[in-house]
CSV table of C-alpha atoms in Angstrom, one decimal:
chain,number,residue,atom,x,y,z
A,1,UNK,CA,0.0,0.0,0.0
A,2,UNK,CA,2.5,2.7,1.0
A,3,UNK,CA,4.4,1.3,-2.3
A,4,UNK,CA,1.4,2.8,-4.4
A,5,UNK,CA,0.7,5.8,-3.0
A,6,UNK,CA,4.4,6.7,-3.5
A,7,UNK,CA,3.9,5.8,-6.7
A,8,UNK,CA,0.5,8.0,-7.2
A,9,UNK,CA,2.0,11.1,-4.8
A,10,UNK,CA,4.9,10.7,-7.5
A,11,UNK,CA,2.4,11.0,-10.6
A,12,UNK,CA,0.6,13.7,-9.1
A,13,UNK,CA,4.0,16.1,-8.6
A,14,UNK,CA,4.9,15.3,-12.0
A,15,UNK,CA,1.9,16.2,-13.4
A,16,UNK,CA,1.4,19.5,-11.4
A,17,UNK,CA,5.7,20.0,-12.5
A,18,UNK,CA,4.0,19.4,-16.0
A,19,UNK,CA,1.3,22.1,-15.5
A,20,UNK,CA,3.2,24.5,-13.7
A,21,UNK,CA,5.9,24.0,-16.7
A,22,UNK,CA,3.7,25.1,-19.6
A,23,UNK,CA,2.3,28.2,-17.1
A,24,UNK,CA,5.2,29.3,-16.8
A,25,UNK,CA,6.3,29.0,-20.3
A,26,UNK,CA,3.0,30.4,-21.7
A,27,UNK,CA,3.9,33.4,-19.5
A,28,UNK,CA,7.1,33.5,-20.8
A,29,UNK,CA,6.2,33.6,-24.2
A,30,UNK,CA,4.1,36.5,-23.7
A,31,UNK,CA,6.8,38.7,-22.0
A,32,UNK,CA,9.7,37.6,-24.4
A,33,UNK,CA,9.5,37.2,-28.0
A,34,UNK,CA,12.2,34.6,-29.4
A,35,UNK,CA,12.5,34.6,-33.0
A,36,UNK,CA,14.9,32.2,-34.8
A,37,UNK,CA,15.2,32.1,-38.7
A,38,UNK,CA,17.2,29.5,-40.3
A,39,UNK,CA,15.7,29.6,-43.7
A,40,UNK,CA,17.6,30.7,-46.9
A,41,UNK,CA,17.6,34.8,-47.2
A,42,UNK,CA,16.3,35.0,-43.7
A,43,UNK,CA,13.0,34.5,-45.8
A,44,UNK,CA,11.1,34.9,-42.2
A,45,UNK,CA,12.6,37.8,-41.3
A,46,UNK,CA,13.2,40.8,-43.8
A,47,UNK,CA,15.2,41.0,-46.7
A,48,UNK,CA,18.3,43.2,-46.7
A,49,UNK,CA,16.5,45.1,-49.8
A,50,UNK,CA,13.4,45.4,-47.6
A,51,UNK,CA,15.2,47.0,-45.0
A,52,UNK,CA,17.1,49.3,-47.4
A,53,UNK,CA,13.7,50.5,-48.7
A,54,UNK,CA,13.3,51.3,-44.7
A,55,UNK,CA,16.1,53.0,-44.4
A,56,UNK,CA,15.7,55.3,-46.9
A,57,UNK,CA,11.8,56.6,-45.9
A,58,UNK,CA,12.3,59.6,-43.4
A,59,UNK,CA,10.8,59.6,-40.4
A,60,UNK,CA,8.4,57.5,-38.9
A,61,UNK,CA,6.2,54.9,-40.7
A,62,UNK,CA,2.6,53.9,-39.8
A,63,UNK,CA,1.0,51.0,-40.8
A,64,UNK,CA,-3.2,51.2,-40.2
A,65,UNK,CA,-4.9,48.2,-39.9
A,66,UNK,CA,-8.6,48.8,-40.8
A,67,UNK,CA,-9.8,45.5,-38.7
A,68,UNK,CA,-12.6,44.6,-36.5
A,69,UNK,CA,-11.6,43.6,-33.6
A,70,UNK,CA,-11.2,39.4,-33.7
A,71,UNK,CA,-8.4,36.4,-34.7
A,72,UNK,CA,-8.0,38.3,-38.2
A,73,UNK,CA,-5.9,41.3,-35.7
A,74,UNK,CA,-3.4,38.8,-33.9
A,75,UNK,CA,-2.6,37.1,-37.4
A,76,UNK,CA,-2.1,40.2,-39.5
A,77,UNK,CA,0.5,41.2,-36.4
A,78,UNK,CA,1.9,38.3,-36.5
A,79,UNK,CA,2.6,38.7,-40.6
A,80,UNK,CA,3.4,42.1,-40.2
A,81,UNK,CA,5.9,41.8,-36.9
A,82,UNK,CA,8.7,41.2,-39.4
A,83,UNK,CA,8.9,44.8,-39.9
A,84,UNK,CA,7.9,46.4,-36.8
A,85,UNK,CA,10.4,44.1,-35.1
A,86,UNK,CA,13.0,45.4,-37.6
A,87,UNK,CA,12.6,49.0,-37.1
A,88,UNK,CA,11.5,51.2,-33.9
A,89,UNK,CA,10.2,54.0,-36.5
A,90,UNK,CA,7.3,51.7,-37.9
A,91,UNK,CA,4.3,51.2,-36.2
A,92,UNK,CA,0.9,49.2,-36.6
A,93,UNK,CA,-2.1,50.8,-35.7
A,94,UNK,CA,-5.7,49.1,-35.2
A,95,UNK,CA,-8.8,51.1,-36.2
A,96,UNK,CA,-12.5,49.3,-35.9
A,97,UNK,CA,-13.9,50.2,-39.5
A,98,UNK,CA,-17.4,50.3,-37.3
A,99,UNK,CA,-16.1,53.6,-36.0
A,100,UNK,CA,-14.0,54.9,-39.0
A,101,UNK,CA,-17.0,54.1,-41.8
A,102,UNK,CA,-16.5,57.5,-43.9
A,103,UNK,CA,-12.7,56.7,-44.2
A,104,UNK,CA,-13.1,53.1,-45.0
A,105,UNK,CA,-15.9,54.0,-47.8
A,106,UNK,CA,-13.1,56.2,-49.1
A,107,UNK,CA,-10.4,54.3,-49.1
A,108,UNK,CA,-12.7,51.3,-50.4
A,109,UNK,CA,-11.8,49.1,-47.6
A,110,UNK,CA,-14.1,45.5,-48.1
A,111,UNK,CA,-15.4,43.5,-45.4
A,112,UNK,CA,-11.8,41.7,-44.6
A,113,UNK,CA,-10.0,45.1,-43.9
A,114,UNK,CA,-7.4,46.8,-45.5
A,115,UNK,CA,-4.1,48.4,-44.3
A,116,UNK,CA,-2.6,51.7,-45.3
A,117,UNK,CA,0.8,52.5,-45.0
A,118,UNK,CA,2.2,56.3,-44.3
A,119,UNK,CA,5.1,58.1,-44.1
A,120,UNK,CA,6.5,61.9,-45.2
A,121,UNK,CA,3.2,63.3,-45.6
A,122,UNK,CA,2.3,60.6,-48.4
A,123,UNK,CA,0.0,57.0,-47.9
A,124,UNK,CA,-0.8,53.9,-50.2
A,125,UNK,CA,-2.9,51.0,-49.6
A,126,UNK,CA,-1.7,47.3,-49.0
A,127,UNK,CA,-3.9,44.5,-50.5
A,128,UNK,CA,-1.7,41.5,-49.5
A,129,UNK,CA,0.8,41.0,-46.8
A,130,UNK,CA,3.5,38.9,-47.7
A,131,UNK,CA,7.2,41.1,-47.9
A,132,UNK,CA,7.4,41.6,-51.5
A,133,UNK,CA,3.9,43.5,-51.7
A,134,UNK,CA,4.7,45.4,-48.3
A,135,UNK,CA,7.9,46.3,-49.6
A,136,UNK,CA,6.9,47.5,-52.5
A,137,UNK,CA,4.0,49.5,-51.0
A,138,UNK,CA,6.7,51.0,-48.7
A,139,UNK,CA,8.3,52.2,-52.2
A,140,UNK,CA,5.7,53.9,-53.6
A,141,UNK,CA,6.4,56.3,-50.4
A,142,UNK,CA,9.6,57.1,-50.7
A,143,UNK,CA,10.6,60.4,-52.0
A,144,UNK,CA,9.3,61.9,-55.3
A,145,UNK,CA,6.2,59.1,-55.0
A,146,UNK,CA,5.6,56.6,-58.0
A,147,UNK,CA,6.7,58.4,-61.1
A,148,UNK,CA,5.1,56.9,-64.3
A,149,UNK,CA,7.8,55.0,-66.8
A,150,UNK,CA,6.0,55.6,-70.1
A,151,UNK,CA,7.2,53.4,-72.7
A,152,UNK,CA,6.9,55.0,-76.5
A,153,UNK,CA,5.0,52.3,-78.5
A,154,UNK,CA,3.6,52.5,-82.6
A,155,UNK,CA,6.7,51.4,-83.9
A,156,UNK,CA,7.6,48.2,-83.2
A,157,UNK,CA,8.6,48.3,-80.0
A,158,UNK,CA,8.7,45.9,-77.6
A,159,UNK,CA,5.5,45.3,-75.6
A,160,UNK,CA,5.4,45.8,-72.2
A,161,UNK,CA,2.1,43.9,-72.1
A,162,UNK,CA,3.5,40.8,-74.1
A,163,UNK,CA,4.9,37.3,-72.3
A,164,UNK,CA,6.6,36.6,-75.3
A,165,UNK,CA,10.7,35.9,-75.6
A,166,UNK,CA,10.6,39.6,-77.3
A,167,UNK,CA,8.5,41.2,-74.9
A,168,UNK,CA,9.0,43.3,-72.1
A,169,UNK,CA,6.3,42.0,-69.6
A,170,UNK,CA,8.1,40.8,-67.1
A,171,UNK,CA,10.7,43.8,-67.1
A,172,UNK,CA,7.4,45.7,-66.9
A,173,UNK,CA,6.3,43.7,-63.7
A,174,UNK,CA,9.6,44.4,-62.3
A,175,UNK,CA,9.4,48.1,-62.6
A,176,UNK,CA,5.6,47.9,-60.8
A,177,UNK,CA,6.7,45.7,-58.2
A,178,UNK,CA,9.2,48.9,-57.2
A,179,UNK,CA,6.6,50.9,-56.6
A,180,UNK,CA,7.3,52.7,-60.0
A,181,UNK,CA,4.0,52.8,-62.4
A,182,UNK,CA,4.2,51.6,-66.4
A,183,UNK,CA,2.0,52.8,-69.2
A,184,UNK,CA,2.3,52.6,-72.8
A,185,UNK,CA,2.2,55.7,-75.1
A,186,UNK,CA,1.4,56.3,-79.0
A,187,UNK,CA,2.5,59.5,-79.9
A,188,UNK,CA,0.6,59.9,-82.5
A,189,UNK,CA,-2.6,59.5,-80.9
A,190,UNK,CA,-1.3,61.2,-77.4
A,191,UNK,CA,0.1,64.3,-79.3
A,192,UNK,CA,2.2,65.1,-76.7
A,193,UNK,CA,4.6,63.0,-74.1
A,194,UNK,CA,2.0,63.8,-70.4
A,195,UNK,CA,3.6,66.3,-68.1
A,196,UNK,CA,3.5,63.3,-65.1
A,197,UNK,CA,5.8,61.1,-67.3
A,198,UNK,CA,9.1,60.3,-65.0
A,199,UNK,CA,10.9,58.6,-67.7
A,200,UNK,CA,10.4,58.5,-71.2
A,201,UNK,CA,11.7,55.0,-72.4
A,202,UNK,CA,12.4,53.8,-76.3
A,203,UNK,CA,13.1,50.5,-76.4
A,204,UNK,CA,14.4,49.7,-80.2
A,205,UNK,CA,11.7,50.8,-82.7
A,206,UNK,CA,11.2,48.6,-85.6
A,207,UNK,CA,9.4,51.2,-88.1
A,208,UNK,CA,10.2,54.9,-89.0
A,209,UNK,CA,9.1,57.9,-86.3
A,210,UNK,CA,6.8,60.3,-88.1
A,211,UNK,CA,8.8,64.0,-88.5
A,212,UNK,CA,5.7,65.4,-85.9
A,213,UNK,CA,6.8,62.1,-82.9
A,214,UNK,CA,10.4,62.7,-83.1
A,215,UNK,CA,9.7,66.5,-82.7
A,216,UNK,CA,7.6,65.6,-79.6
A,217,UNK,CA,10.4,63.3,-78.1
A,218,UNK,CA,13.1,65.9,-78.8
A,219,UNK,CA,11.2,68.9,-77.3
A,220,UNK,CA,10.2,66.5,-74.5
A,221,UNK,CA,13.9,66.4,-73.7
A,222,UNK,CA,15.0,69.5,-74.5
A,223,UNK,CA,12.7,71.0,-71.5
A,224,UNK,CA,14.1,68.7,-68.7
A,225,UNK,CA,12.5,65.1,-69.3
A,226,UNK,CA,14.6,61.5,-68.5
A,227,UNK,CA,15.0,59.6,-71.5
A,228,UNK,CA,16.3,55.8,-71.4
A,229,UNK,CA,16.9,54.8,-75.2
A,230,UNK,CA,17.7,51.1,-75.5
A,231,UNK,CA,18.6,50.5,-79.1
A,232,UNK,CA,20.1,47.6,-81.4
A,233,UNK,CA,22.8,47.3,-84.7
A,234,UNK,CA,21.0,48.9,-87.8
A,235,UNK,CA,18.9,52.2,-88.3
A,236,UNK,CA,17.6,54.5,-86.2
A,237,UNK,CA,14.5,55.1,-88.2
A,238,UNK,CA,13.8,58.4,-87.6
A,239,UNK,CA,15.8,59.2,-84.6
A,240,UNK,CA,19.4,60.8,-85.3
A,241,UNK,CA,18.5,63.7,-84.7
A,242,UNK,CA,17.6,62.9,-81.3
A,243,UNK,CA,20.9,60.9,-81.2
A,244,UNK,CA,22.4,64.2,-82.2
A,245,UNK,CA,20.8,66.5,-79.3
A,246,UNK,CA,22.4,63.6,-76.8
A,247,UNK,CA,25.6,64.0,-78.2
A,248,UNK,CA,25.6,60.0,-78.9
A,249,UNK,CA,26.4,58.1,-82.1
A,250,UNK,CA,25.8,54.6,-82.7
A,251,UNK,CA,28.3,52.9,-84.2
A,252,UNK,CA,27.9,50.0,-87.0
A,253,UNK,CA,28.5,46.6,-85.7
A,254,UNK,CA,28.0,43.9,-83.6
A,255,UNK,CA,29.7,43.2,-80.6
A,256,UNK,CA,31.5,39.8,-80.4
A,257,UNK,CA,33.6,37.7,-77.4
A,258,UNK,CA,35.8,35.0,-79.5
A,259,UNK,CA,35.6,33.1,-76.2
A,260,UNK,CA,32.6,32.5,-75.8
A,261,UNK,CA,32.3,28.3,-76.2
A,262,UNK,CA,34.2,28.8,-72.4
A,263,UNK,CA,31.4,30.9,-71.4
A,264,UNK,CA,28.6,28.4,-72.6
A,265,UNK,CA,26.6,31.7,-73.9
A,266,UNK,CA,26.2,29.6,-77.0
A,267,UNK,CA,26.9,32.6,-79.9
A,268,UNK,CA,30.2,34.8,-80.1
A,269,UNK,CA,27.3,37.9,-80.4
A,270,UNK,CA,26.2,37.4,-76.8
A,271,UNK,CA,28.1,39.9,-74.5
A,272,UNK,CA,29.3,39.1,-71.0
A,273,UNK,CA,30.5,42.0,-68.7
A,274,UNK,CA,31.6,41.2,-65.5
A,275,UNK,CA,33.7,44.7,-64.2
A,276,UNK,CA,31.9,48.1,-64.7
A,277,UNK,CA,33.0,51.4,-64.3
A,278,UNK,CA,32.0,53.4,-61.4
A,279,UNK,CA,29.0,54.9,-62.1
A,280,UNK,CA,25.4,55.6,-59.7
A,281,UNK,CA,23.6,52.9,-61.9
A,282,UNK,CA,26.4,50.2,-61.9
A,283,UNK,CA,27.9,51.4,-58.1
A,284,UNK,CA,27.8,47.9,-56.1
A,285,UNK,CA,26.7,45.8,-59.1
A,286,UNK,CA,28.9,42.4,-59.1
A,287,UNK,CA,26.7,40.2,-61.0
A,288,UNK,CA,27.8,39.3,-64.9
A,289,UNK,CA,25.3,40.8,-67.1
A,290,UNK,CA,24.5,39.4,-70.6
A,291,UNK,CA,24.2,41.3,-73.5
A,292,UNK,CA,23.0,39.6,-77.0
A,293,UNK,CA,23.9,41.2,-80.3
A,294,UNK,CA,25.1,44.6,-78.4
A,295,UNK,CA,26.0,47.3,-80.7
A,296,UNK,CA,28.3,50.4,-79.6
A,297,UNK,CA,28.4,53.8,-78.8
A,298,UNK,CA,30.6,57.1,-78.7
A,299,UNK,CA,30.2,60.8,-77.3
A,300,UNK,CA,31.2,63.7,-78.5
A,301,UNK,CA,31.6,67.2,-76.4
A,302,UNK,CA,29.9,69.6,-78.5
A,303,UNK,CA,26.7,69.1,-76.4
A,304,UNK,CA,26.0,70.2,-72.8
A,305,UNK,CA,25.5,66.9,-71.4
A,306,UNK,CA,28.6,64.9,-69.6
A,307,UNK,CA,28.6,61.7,-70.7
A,308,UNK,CA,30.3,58.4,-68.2
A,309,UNK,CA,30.8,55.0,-69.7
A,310,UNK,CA,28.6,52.7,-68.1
A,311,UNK,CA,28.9,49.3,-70.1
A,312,UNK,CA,32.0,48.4,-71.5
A,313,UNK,CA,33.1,44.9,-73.2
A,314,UNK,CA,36.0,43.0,-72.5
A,315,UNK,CA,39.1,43.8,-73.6
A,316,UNK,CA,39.5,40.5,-76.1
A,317,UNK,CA,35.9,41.2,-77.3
A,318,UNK,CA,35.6,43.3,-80.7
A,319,UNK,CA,32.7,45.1,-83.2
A,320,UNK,CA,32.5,42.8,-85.7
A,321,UNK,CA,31.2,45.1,-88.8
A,322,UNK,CA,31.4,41.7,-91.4
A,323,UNK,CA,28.5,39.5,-91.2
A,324,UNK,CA,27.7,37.4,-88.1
A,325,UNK,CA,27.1,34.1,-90.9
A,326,UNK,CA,29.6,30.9,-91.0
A,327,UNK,CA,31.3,28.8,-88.8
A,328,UNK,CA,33.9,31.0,-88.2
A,329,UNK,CA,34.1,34.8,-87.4
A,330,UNK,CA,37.6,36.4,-87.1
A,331,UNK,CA,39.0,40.2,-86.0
A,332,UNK,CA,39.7,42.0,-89.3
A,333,UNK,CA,40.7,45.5,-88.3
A,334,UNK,CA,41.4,46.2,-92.1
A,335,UNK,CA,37.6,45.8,-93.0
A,336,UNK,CA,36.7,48.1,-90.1
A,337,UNK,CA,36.4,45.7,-86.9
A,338,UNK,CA,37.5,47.4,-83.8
A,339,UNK,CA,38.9,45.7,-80.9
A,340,UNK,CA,37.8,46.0,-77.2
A,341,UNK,CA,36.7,47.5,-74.9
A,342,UNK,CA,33.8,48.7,-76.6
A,343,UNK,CA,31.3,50.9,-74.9
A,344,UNK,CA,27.8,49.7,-75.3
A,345,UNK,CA,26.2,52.3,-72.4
A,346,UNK,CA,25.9,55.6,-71.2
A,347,UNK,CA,24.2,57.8,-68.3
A,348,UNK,CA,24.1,61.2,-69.5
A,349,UNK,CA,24.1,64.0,-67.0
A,350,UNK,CA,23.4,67.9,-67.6
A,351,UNK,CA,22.2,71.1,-65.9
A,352,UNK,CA,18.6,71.3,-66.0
A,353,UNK,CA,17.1,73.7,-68.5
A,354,UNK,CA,15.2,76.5,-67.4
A,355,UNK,CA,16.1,76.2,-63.6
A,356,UNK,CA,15.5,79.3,-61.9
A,357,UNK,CA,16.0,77.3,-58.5
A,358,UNK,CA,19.3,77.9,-56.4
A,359,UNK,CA,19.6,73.9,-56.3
A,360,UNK,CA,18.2,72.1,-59.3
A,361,UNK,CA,18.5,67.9,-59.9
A,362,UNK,CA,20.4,67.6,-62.6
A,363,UNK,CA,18.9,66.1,-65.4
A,364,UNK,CA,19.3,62.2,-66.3
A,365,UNK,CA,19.2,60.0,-69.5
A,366,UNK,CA,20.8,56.6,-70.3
A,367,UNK,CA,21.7,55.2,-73.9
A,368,UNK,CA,22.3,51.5,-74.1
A,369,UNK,CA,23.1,50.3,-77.4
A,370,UNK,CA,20.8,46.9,-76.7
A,371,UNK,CA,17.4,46.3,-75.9
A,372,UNK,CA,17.5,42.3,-75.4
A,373,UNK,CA,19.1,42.3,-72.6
A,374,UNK,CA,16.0,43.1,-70.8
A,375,UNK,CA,13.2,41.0,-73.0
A,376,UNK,CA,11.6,38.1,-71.2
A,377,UNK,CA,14.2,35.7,-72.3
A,378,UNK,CA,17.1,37.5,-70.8
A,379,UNK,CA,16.1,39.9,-67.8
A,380,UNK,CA,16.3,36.9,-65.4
A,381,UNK,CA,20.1,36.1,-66.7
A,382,UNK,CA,22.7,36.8,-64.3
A,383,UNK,CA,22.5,40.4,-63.0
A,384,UNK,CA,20.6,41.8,-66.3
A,385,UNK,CA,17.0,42.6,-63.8
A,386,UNK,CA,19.1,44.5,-60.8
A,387,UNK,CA,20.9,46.5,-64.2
A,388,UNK,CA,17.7,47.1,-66.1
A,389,UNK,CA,15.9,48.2,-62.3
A,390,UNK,CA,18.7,50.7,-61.4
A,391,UNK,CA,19.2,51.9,-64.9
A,392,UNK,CA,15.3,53.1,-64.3
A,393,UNK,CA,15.3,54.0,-60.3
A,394,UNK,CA,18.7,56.1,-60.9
A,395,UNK,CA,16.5,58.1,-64.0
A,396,UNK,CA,13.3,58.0,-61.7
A,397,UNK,CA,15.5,60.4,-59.6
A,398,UNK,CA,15.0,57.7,-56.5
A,399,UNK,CA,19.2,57.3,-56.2
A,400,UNK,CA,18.8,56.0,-52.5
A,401,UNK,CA,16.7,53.0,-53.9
A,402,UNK,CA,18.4,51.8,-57.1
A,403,UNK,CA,18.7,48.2,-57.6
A,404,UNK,CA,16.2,47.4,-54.3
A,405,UNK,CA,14.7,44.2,-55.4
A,406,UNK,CA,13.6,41.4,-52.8
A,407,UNK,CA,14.8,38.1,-53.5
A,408,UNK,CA,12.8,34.9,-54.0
A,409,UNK,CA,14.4,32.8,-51.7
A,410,UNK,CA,15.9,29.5,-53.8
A,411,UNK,CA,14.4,27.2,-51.6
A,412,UNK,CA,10.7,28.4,-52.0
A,413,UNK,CA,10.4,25.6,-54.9
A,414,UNK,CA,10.5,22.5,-55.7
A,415,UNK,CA,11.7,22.0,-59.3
A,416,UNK,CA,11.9,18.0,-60.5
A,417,UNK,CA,11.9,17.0,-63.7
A,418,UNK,CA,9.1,14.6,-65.5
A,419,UNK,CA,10.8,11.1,-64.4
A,420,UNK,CA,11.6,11.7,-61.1
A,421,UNK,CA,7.7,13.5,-60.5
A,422,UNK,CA,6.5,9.9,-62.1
A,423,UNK,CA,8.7,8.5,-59.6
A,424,UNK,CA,6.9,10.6,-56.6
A,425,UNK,CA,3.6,9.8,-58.2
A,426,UNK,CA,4.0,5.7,-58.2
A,427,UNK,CA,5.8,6.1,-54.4
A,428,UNK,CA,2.7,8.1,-53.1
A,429,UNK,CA,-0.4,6.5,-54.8
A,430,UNK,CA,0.3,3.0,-55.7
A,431,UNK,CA,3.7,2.2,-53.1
A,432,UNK,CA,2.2,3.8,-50.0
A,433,UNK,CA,-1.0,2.8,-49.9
A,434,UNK,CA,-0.1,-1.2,-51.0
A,435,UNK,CA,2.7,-1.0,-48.0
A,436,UNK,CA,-0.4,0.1,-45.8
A,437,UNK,CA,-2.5,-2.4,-46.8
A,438,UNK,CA,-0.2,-4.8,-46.6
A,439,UNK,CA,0.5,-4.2,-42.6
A,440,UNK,CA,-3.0,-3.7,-42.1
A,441,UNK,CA,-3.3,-7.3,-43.5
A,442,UNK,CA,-0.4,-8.7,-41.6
A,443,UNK,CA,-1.5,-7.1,-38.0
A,444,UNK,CA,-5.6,-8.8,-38.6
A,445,UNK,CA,-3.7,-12.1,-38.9
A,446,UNK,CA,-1.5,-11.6,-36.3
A,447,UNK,CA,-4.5,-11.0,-34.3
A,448,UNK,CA,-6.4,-13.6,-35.3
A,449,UNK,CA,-3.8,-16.2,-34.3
A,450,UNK,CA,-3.7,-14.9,-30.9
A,451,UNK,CA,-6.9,-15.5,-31.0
């Protein structure tokens, strides 16, 4: 007898050890907040390009939760605690859209809330809550607000609205998801480039400009505007003159790396520059960017702007001026080839026209002697999205967020190819459930002989 109730006192101080255990760690975990993120990019924490968009808004940042009151509150804080956690200067607030119902009719708040994020005087909604659309909603306030990239179309150009090789979509995409806003524009039926376009981007026209576009264009520049002209080997279809204003030429040829089997790019016309000089766009850029068919450019001084290299090919590359045909394709300086480094890109800088300010921003424009290198086929090659994204930012006049772009973290799929998924799909519907059934089998025998 004493034997058992030893054994029962025993059972009764572990289990009150038990309960007392999981009090006091319930307490604890109310007090302290522990967080531990081992997954690849920190993907549960922030992003180092999420907290550079952070550390460029001034002062402090507000985040209103239009919410009832309710289980919906704890989890948006609990999605939401990677950034308040990350800076003191952003804070979430909880508003009952019972009490607020003139503000949430206006901001068009539905049943399941909304939050809007504030900072320096300017505000933007959130629709989803995962970093990439937080971030980017944290963008669109940073100084000088979301300037509209209007790409010139009529011509050939490419489509930002196409998913195509050739298109532009996704480079499109990429500009939106910065908080930057895209259109396309027809000249001719605009008459005009809009006074709220940011930048005023060309990307390699396939059909002449009508005298009255490249007019618009020209003047558009002349009184201040950003311009990024991306532009391959052959005509210019209307636009030398433009060419002309910028103090650019393009020159004849193609740009060609002999070595380029070594590189695995698969064509001698596919540049691959891996050093840049130091410029705002290119400042911190390591990654390789690829160009295919690249042309090249020069400057001459008799313009006012100042032009800085910004792409440059390698030293054994050349511009092959022959034709790209045959098996072979050698440097023949004696029928015009000229050997490397060839510059393929420029920022252009100048004083802004018509300033009557004390301090004036300077006025911006980039010519790139390619436009592939930022198609759908290419703009997720290498470093050719974080180029293309600061080339843009830098123009957009947003210089302390060029080249922000949050990562998708590498383990965030699963990629297998068809025979190992048939392999899956036989292990998980006809393996697994035969093994089952055969135990479940075994253990009704086993059962019955025991019987």
């Amino acid at each position: 007898m004493p034997r058992r109730i030893l054994r029962a006192a025993g059972l009764a101080v572990s289990a009150a050890l038990i309960v007392a255990a999981a009090v006091l760690a319930n307490l604890a975990a109310q007090r302290v907040d522990l967080r531990f993120d081992w997954s690849a990019d920190q993907r549960h924490g922030l992003s180092e390009a999420s907290r550079q968009v952070i550390a460029a808004l001034d002062g402090p940042i507000t985040l209103t939760a239009y919410m009832a009151p309710g289980i919906e509150r704890s989890r948006l804080r609990e999605r939401l605690a990677r950034y308040t956690q990350t800076s003191d200067r952003i804070t979430l607030v909880f508003r009952d859209p019972a009490r607020y119902p003139e503000r949430v009719r206006t901001l068009g708040i539905d049943a399941e809330g909304g939050v809007v994020a504030a900072a320096g005087g300017r505000s933007t909604q959130i629709d989803q809550y995962d970093e990439a659309h937080v971030t980017q909603a944290l963008q669109r306030l940073a100084p000088g607000g979301s300037p509209w990239i209007v790409f010139v179309t009529g011509h050939g150009e490419r489509d930002i609205s196409a998913r195509a090789n050739a298109g532009y979509g996704d480079f499109a995409a990429a500009l939106d998801a910065q908080g930057l806003r895209t259109r396309a524009l027809n000249l001719a039926r605009a008459g005009a480039v809009p006074n709220n376009t940011g930048v005023l981007v060309i990307a390699s026209p396939q059909q002449d400009f009508l005298p009255g576009e490249v007019a618009m264009i020209r003047r558009f520049v002349a009184d201040g505007g950003r311009l990024l002209w991306l532009d391959d080997p052959g005509p210019r279809y209307g636009l030398s003159p433009l060419a002309g204003d910028l103090g650019v030429v393009f020159i004849d040829g193609t740009i060609v790396y002999p070595d380029y089997q070594r590189l695995g790019t698969a064509s001698p016309a596919i540049t691959a520059i891996a050093q840049y000089p130091d410029t705002p766009v290119t400042r911190g850029l390591t990654q390789v960017t690829l160009f295919p068919f690249a042309g090249a450019l020069e400057a001459h001084d008799d313009t006012a702007w100042q032009h800085a290299p910004m792409l440059r090919s390698a030293s054994r590359s050349w511009l092959e001026t022959g034709s790209l045909d045959g098996e072979s394709i050698s440097y023949q300086p004696d029928k015009g080839d000229r050997v490397g480094p060839i510059t393929l890109g420029y920022t252009l800088t100048r004083d802004a026209p018509a300033c009557e300010q004390a301090a004036c921003d300077a006025q911006r424009s980039v010519v790139v002697a390619d436009s592939d290198f930022l198609d759908n086929a290419h703009l997720a090659t290498l470093g050719n999205r974080r180029l293309g994204l600061a080339m843009v930012q830098w123009l957009a006049g947003r210089d302390r967020q060029i080249a922000i772009d949050v990562p998708e973290a590498p383990d965030a799929r699963l990629l297998l190819p068809p025979g190992q998924l048939g392999d899956l799909r036989l292990l998980f519907v006809v393996v697994g459930p035969l093994v089952l059934l055969a135990l479940g089998l075994a253990r009704w025998f086993w059962r019955r002989r025991r019987r």
